[in-house]
CSV table of C-alpha atoms and ligand atoms in Angstrom, one decimal:
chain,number,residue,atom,x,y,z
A,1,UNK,CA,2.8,70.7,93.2
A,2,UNK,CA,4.1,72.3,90.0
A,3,UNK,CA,0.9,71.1,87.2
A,4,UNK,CA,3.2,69.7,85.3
A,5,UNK,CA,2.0,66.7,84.1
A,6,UNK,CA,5.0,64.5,84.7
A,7,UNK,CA,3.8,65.2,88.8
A,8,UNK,CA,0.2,64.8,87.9
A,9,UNK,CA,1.2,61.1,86.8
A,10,UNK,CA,3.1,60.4,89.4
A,11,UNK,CA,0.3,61.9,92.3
A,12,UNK,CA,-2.0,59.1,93.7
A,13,UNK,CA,-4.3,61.6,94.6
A,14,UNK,CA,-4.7,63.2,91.1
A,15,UNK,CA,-6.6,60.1,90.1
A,16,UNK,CA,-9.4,62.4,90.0
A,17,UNK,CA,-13.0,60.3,89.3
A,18,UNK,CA,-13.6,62.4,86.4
A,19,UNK,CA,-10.1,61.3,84.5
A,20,UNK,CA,-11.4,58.9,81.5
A,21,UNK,CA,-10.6,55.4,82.6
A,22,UNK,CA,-11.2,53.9,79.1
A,23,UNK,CA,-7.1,54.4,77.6
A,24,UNK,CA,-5.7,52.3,80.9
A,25,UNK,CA,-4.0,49.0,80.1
A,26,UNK,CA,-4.9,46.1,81.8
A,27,UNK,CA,-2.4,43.9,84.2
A,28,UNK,CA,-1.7,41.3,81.4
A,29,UNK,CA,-1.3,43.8,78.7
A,30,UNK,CA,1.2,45.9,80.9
A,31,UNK,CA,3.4,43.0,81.3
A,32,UNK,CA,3.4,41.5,77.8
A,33,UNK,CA,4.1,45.2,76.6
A,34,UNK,CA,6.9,45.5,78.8
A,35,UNK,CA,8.3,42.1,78.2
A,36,UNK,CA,8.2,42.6,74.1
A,37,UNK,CA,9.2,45.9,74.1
A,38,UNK,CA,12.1,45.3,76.5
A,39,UNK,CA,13.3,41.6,74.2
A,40,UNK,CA,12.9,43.6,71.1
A,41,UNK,CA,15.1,46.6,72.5
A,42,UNK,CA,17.1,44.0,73.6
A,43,UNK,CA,18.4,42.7,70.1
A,44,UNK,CA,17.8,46.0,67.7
A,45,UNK,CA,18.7,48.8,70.2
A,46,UNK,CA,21.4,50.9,68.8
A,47,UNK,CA,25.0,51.4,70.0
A,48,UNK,CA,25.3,54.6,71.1
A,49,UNK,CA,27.8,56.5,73.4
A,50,UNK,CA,25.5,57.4,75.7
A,51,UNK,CA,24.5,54.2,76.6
A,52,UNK,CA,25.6,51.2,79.0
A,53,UNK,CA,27.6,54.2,81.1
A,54,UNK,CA,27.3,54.7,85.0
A,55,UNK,CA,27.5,58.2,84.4
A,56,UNK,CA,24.5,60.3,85.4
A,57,UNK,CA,26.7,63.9,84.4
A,58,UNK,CA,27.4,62.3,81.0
A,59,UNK,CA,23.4,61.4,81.0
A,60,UNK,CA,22.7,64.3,81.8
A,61,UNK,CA,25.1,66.2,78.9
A,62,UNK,CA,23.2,63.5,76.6
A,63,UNK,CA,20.0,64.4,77.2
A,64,UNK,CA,20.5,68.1,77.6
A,65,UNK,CA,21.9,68.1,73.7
A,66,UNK,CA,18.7,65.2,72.5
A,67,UNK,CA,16.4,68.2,73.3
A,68,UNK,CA,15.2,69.0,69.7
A,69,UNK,CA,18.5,67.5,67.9
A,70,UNK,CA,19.1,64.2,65.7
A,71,UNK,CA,20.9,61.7,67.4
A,72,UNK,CA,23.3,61.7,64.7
A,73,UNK,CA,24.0,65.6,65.0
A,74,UNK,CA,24.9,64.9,68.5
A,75,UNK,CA,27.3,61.8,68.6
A,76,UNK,CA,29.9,64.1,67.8
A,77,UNK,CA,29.0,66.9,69.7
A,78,UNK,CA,28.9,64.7,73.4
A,79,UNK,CA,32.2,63.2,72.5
A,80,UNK,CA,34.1,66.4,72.0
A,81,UNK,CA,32.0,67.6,74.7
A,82,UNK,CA,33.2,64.8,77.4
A,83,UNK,CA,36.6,65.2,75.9
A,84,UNK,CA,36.8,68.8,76.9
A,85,UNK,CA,34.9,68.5,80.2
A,86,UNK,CA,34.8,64.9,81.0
A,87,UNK,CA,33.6,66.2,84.8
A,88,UNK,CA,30.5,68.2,86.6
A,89,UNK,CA,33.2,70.2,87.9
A,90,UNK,CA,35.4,71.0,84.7
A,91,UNK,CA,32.1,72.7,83.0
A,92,UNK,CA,30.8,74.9,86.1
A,93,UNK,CA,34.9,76.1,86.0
A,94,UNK,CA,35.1,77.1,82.3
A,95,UNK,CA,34.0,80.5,81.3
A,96,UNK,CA,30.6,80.6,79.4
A,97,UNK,CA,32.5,81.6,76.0
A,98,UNK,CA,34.2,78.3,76.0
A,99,UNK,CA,31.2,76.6,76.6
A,100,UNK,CA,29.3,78.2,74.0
A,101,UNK,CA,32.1,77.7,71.8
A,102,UNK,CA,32.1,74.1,72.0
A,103,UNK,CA,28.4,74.3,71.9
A,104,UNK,CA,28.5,75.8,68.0
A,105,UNK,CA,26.5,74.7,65.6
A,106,UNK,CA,24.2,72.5,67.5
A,107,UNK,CA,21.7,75.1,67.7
A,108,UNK,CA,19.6,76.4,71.1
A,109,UNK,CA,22.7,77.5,72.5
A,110,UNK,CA,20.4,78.3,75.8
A,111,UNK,CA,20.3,74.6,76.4
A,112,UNK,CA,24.5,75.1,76.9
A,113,UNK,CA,23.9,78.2,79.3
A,114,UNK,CA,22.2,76.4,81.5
A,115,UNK,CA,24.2,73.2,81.8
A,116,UNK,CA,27.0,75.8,82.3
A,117,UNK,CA,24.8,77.5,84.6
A,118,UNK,CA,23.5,74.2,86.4
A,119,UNK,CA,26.8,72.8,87.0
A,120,UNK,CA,28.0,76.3,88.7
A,121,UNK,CA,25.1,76.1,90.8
A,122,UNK,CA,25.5,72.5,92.1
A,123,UNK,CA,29.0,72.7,92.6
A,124,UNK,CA,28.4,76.2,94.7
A,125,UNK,CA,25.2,74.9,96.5
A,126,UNK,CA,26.1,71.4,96.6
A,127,UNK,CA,28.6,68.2,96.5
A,128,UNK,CA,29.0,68.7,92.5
A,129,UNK,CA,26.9,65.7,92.4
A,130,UNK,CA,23.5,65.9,89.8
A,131,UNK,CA,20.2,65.0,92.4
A,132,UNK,CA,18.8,61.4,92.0
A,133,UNK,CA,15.4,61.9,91.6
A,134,UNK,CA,13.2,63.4,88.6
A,135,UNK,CA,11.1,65.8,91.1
A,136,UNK,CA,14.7,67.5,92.1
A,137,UNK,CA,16.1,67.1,88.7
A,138,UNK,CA,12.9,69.4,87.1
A,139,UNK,CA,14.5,72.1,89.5
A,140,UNK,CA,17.3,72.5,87.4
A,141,UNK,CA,17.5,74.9,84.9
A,142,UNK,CA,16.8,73.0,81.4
A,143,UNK,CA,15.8,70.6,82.9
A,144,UNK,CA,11.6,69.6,81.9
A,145,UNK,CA,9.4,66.9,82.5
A,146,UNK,CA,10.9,64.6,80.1
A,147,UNK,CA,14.7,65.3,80.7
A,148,UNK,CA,14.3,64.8,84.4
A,149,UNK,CA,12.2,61.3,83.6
A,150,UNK,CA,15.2,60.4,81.4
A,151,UNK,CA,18.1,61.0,83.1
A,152,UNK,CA,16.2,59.8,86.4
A,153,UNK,CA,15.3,56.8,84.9
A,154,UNK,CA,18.6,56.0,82.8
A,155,UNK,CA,21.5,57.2,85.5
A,156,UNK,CA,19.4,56.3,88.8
A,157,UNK,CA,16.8,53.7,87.9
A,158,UNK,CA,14.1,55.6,89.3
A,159,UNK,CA,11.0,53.8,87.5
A,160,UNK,CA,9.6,56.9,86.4
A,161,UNK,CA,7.7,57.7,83.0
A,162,UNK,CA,8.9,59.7,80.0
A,163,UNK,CA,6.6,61.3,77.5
A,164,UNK,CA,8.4,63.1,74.1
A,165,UNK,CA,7.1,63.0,71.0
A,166,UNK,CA,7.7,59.8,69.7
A,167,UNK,CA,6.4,58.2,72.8
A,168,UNK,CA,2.9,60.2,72.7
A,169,UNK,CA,2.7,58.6,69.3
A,170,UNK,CA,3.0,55.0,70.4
A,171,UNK,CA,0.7,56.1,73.4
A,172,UNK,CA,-1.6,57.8,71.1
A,173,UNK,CA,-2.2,54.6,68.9
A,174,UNK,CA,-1.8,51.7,71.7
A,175,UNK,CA,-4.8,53.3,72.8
A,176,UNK,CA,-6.6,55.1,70.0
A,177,UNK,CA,-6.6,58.7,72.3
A,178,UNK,CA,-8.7,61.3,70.4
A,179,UNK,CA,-7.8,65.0,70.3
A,180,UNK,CA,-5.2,66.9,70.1
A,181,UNK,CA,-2.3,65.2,71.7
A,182,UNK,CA,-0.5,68.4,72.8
A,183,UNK,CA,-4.1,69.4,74.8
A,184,UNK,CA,-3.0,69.6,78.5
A,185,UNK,CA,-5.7,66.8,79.2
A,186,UNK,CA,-4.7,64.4,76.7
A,187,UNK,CA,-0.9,65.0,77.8
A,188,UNK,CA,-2.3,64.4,81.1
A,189,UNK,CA,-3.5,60.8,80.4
A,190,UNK,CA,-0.3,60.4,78.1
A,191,UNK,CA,1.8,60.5,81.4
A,192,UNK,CA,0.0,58.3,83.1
A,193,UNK,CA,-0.1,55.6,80.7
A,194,UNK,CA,3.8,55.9,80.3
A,195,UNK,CA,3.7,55.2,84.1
A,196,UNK,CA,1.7,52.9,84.2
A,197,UNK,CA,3.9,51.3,81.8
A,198,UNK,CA,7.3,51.7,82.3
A,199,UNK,CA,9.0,49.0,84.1
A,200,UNK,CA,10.4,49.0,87.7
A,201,UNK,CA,13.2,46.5,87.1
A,202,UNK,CA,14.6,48.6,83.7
A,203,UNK,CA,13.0,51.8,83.6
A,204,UNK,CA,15.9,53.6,81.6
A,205,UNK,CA,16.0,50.7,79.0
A,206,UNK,CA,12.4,50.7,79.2
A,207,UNK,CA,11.7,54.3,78.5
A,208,UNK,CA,14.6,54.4,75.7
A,209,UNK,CA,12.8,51.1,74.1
A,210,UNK,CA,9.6,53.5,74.0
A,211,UNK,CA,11.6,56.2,72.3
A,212,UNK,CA,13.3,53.7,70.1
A,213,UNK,CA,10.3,52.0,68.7
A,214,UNK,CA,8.6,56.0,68.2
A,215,UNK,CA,11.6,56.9,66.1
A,216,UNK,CA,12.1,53.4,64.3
A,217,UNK,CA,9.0,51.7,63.4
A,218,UNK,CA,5.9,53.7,65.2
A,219,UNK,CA,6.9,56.6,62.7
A,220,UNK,CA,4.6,59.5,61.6
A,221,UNK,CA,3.8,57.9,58.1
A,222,UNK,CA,3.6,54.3,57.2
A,223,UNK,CA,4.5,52.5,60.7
A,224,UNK,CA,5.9,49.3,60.3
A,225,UNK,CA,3.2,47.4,62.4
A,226,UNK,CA,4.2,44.5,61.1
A,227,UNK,CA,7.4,43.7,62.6
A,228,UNK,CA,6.3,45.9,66.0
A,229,UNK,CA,6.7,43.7,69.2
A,230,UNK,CA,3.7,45.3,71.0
A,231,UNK,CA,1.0,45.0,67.6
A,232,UNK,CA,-1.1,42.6,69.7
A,233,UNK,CA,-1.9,45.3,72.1
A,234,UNK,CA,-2.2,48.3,69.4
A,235,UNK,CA,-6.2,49.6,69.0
A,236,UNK,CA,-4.7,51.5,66.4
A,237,UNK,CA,-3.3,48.7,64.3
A,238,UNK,CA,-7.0,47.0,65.0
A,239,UNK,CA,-8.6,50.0,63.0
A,240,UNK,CA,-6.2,49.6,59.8
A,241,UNK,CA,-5.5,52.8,59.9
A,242,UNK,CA,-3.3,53.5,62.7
A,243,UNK,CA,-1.5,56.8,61.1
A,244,UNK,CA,-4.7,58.6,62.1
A,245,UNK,CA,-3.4,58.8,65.3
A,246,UNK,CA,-2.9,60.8,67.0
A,247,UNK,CA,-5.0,63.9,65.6
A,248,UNK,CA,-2.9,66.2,63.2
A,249,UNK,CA,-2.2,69.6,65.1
A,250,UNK,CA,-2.0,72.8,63.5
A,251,UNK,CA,1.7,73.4,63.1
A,252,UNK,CA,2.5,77.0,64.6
A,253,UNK,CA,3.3,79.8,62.1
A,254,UNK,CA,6.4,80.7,61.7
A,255,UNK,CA,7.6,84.2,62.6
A,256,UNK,CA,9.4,85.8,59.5
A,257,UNK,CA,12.2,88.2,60.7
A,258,UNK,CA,14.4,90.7,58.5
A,259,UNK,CA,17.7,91.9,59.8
A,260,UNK,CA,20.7,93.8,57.9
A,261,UNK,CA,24.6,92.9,58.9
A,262,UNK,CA,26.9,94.9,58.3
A,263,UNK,CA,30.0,93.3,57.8
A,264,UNK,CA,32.6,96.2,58.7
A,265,UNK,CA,36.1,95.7,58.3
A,266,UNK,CA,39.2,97.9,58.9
A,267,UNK,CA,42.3,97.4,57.6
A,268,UNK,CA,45.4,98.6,59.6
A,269,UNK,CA,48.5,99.4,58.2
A,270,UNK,CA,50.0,96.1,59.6
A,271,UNK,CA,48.7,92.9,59.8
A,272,UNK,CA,44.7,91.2,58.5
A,273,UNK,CA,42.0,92.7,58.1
A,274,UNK,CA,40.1,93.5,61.4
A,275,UNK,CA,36.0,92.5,61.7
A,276,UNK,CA,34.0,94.3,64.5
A,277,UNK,CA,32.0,91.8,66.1
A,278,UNK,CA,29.2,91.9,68.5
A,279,UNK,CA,28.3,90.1,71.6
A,280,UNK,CA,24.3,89.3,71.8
A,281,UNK,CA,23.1,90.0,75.2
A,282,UNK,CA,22.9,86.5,77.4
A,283,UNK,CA,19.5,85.9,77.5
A,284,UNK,CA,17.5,85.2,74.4
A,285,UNK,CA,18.0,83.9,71.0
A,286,UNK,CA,21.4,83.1,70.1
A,287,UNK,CA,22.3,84.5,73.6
A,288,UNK,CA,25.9,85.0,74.3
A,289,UNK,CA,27.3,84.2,70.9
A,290,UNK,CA,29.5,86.6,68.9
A,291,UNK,CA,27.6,88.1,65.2
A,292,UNK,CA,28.6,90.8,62.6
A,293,UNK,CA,27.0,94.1,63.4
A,294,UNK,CA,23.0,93.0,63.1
A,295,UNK,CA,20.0,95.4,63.2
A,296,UNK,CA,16.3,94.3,62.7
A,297,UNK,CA,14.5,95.7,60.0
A,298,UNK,CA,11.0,97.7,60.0
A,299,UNK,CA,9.4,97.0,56.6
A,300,UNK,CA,9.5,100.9,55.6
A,301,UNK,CA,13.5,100.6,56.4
A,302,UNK,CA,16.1,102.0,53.7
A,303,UNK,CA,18.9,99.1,54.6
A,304,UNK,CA,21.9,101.2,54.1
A,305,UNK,CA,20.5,104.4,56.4
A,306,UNK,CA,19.2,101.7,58.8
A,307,UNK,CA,22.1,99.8,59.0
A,308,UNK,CA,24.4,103.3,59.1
A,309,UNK,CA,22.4,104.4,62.1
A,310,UNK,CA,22.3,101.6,64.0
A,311,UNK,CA,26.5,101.4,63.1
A,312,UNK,CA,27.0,105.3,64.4
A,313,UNK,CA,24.4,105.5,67.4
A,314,UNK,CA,24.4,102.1,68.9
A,315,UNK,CA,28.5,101.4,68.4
A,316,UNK,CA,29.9,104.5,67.6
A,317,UNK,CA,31.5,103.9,63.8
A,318,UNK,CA,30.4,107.1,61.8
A,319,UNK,CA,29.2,106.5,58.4
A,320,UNK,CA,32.0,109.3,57.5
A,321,UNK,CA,34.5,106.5,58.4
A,322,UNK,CA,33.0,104.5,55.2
A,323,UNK,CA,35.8,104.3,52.7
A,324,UNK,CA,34.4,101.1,50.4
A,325,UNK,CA,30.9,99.2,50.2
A,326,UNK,CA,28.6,96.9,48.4
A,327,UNK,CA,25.9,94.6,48.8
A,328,UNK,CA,26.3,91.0,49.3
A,329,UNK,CA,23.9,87.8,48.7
A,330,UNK,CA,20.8,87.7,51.0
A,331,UNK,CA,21.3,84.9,53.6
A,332,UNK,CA,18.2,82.7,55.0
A,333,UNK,CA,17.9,80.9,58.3
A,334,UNK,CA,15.2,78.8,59.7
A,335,UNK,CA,14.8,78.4,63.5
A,336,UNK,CA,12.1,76.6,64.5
A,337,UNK,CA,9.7,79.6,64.9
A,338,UNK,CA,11.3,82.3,63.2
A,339,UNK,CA,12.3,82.6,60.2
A,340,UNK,CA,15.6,85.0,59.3
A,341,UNK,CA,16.0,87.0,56.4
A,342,UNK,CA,19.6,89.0,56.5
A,343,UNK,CA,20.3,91.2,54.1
A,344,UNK,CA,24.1,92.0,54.0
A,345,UNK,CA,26.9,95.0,53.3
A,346,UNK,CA,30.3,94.8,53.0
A,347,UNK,CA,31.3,97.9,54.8
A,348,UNK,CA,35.3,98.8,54.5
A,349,UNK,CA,36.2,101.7,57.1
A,350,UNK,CA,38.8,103.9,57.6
A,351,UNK,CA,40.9,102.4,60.6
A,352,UNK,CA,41.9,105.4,62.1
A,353,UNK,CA,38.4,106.3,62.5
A,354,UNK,CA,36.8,103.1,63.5
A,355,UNK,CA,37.2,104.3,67.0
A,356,UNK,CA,34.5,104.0,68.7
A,357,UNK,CA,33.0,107.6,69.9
A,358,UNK,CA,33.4,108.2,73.9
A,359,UNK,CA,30.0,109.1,73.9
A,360,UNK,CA,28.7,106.6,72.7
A,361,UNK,CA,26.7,104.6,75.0
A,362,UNK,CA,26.3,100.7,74.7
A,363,UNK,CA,25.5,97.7,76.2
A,364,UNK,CA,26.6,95.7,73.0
A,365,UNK,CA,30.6,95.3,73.7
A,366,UNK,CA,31.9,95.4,70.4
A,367,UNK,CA,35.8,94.6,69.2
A,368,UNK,CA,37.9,94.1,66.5
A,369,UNK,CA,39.2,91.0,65.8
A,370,UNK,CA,41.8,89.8,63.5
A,371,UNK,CA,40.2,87.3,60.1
A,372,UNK,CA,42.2,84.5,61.1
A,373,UNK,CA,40.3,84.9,65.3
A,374,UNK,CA,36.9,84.8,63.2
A,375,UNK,CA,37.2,81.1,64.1
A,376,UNK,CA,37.8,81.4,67.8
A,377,UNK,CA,34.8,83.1,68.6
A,378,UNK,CA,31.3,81.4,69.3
A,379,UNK,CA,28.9,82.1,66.3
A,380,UNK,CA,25.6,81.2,65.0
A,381,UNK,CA,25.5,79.3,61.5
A,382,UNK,CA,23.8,82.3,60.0
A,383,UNK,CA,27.1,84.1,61.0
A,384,UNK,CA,29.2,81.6,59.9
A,385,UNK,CA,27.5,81.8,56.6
A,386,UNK,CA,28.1,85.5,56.3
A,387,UNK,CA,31.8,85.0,57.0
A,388,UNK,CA,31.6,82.9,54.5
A,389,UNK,CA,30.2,85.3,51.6
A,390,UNK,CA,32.4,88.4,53.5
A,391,UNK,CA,35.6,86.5,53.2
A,392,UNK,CA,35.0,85.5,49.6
A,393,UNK,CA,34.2,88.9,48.5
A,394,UNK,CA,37.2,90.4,49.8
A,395,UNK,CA,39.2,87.7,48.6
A,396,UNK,CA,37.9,88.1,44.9
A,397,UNK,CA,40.4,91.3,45.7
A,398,UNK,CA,38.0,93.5,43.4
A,399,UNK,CA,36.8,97.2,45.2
A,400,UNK,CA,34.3,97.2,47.8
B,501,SF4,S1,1.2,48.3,65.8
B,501,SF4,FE1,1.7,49.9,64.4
B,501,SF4,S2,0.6,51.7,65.2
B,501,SF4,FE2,0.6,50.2,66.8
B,501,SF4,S3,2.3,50.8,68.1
B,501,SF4,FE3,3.1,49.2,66.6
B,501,SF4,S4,3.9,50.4,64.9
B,501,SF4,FE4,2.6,51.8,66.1
């Protein structure tokens, strides 16, 4: 047994004596919430490509990219996605690069790692099939307690809960839970309301009606209790002031992080300007993708000696090879726990000695690639933002 709480639910013998037994719905209210939730998903769910398929890979891509992303960032995303690799098999044979690439600009490119990573395995350990249960699915790299309820649920009709955010909320006020809803216990009896709820006959459409009436009318600030099919049951709505639930949490701090690029260009005697790029290491933020020489910053750091050591000892250009230079704008990005200050330099170099030094040992391959490649490679949007400024300060044509 993992402790996970989507098991908990699910164990008979986990219903402990000491679990609170005031939040569980009754027999009647179970079925009128089912059959009100499932009429009004019914006529106001919305068309999306993802649903009404017999696909459980192409459930499986969908909910992989829904982790922490709009649904109307992704509609684009899974259809160039299926377009490219319409097949279990098509993504575990295409190098990680390509996946990544296609994978740009969606953000937590580690969720694309490992359904490049998953698909490899299952193909090598298995029939290339996904498994069919949420218990095997959770296995899976990726894969939590609420992806492996949704795509068990939605591709196999397994009638087994999910619990995200929106649905806690609807939990949360259906039965007035105190506490912080992100408390292991109160996630706990979350869990097993959701199972207690979801219905065997439609558990996908059931659980995606749940998610659906979170996002559309249960919503953080003013729900719109009175056109909700399942007000009759609501404690919440009974106290007039159903926004108080559940408890506001403390929203974590977010980590602020300073970083110089260097933008270094050479420029041969034939052909575009040249960029040296970096590849991150795999694991990690941004893992895998492709950025313009970036160093972190200590506070006490002079950015042009920081970013001129970090250049000569950890790829080998020498700060002798400088030829041009100058500071461009500051760019700001905002991941969900860090936030990332970059301060940037234009660094032109000397071609015939951007070579890297033999001695020079590094695990950060670095190459020079051609402006019009910049496009080809997998970067993050704070890259492609520096590109931006780079390309537009050489282009202005004055001295660097
Ligand atoms: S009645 Fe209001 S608070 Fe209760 S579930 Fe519906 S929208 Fe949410």
């Amino acid at each position: 047994m993992c402790g996970c709480p989507r098991r908990d639910a699910m164990s008979t013998s986990n219903a402990e004596s000491d679990e609170p037994t005031k939040p569980a719905f009754d027999d009647e209210a179970i079925e009128s919430i089912r059959h009100h939730l499932l009429d009004w998903y019914d006529r106001h769910r919305r068309d999306l490509p993802w649903r009404d398929i017999d696909d459980p890979y192409a459930t499986w891509v969908s909910e992989i990219m829904l982790q922490q992303t709009q649904v109307s960032t992704v509609v684009d995303y899974y259809e160039r996605w299926l377009e490219r690799f319409p097949t279990l098999e098509s993504v575990a044979e295409a190098d990680r690069e390509e996946v990544l690439d296609l994978w740009e600009g969606l953000g937590y490119y580690r969720r694309a790692r490992y359904l490049h990573r998953s698909a490899q395995q299952l193909v090598e350990e298995g029939d290339g099939t996904l498994p069919d249960t949420a218990d095997e699915l959770e296995e899976l790299p990726g894969i939590g307690p609420y992806t492996a309820g949704a795509i068990a649920s939605i591709a196999f009709d397994e009638p087994t809960p999910v619990v995200d955010g929106n649905v806690a909320r609807v939990l949360s006020r259906l039965r007035t839970l105190e506490g912080d809803p992100k408390e292991r216990a109160n996630e706990k009896i979350q869990w097993r309301l959701a199972d207690q709820l979801v219905d065997p006959d439609r558990p996908g459409d059931f659980n995606q009606a749940m998610m659906e009436l979170g996002s559309a009318i249960c919503t953080p600030q003013n729900p719109n209790c009175l056109i909700c099919p399942v007000r009759e049951h609501c404690q919440a709505f009974e106290t007039g002031q159903p926004e108080q639930y559940p408890e506001p949490t403390d929203r974590p701090t977010q980590k602020s992080v300073s970083a110089a690029t260097a933008v270094t260009v050479r420029r041969p005697e034939e052909g575009l300007e040249e960029f040296a790029v970096v590849k991150r290491p795999a694991e990690g933020l941004l893992g895998g993708l492709w950025e313009f020489p970036t160093v972190e910053l200590e506070d006490d750091d002079a950015i042009g000696d920081r970013i001129d050591t970090y250049l000569a000892e950890t790829l080998g250009l020498s700060a002798a090879s400088r030829v041009e230079g100058r500071a461009l704008e500051d760019v700001t990005h905002l991941f969900s726990h860090i936030r990332l200050s970059l301060s940037l330099r234009l660094r032109v170099i000397d071609a015939e000695e951007s070579t890297r030094a033999d001695d020079v040992a590094t695990e950060r391959p670095l190459k020079w690639i051609a402006r019009d490649r910049l496009d080809d490679l997998p970067m993050s949007m704070a890259m492609r933002r520096v590109e931006e400024l780079a390309l537009d300060a050489l282009d202005e044509g004055e001295p660097v």
